[in-house]
Each structure stands twice: as structure tokens, then as C-alpha cells.
C-alpha atoms as one frame of an Amber mdcrd trajectory, in Angstrom:
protein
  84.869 -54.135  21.588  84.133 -50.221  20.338  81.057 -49.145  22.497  78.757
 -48.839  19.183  78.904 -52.690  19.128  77.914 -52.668  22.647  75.266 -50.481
  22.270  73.943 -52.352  19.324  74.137 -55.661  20.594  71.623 -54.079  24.331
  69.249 -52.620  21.723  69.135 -56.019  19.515  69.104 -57.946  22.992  66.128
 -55.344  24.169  64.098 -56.118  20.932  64.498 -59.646  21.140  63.006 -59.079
  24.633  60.036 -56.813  23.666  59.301 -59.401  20.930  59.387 -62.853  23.568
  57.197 -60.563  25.643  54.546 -59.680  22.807  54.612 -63.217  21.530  54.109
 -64.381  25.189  51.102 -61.680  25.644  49.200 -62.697  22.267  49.349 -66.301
  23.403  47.826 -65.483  26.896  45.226 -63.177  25.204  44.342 -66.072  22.864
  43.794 -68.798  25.295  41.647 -66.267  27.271  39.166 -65.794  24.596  39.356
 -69.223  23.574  38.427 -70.108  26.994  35.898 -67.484  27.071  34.036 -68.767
  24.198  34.384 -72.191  25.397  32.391 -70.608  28.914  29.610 -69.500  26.707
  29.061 -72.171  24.385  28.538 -74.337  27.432  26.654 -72.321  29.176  23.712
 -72.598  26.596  22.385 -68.982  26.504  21.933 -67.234  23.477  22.879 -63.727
  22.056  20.802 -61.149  20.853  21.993 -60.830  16.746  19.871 -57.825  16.540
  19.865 -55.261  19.016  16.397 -54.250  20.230  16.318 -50.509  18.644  17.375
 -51.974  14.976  14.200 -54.573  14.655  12.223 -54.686  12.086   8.726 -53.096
  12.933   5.665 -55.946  12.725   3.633 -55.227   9.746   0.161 -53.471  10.593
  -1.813 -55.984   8.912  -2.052 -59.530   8.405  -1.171 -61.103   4.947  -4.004
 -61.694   2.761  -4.948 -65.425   2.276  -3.718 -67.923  -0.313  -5.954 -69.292
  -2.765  -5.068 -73.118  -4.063  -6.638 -74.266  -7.191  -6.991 -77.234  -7.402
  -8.986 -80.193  -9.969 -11.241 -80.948  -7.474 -12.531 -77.483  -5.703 -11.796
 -74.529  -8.163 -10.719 -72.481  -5.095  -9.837 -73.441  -1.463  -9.159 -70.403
   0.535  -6.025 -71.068   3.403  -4.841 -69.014   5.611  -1.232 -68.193   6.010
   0.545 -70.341   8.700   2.160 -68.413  11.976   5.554 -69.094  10.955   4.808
 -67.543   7.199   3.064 -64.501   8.784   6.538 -64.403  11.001   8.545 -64.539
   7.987   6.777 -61.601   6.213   7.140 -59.275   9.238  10.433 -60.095   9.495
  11.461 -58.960   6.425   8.956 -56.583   5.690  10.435 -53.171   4.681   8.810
 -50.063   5.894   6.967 -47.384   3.552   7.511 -44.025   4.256
């Protein structure tokens, strides 16, 4: 054989190589994370979403009250529940 076909054949041969052993390295990655994730799932803790410096800021003031009308009493005054008041600071957005 003419040395160009020799030479071609030990860089095809190389590539194949480089290619089992990139195949080979994305499979190992993938089961690591896979197992990773399994880890924390069972582990039952939670992750933070939000980081601590982008929260929204509690609003000031409470929410004024809602006023139900209804046939019997022409106004009933009720105050907003703790998970409503929780709602509106969570998405309140900030003046200024």
C-alpha cells in the first residue's frame, strides 16, 4: 500500500477512537447526573427558586379589607386571609 493510504486509514482509525471515547464520556456524565438527581429527590430537601437578594420586598402595609354585600347585611366587612395577604406581597411590584 502507498503510505497516504496508511496514513489515512491511522487518522480514520484515531477518529473512530476519539469518537468511542466521547460517546463513552457522555454516557458516564449522564448516568452521573441522573444519579445525582436521583440523590436529591430522595433526600427530600428543597431548593431555594429565588435567591435571597432577588425577593420581592413585603409590602409596607396591609391590604385594605373586603366588603361582601350581601341580601341579608348590606355590608359585612372581612378581613383578608394570611395566605391572600401572602399572595399580594408576593407579587407586589415596587414604586419608585
Amino acid at each position: 500500500m502507498a503510505p497516504g493510504y496508511v496514513i489515512a486509514l491511522c487518522l480514520e482509525g484515531a477518529g473512530a477512537v476519539g469518537f468511542g471515547i466521547g460517546l463513552w464520556a457522555r454516557y458516564v456524565e449522564r448516568r452521573a447526573r441522573a444519579a445525582e438527581l436521583a440523590r436529591f429527590l430522595r433526600s427530600g430537601q428543597t431548593g431555594d427558586p429565588v435567591p435571597a437578594r432577588t425577593r420581592p420586598v413585603p409590602m409596607p402595609r396591609p391590604a385594605p379589607p373586603t366588603r361582601i354585600r350581601t341580601a341579608a347585611t348590606p355590608a359585612v366587612r372581612v378581613d383578608p386571609s394570611d395566605a391572600l395577604l401572602a399572595l399580594r406581597s408576593a407579587y407586589a411590584v415596587p414604586t419608585g
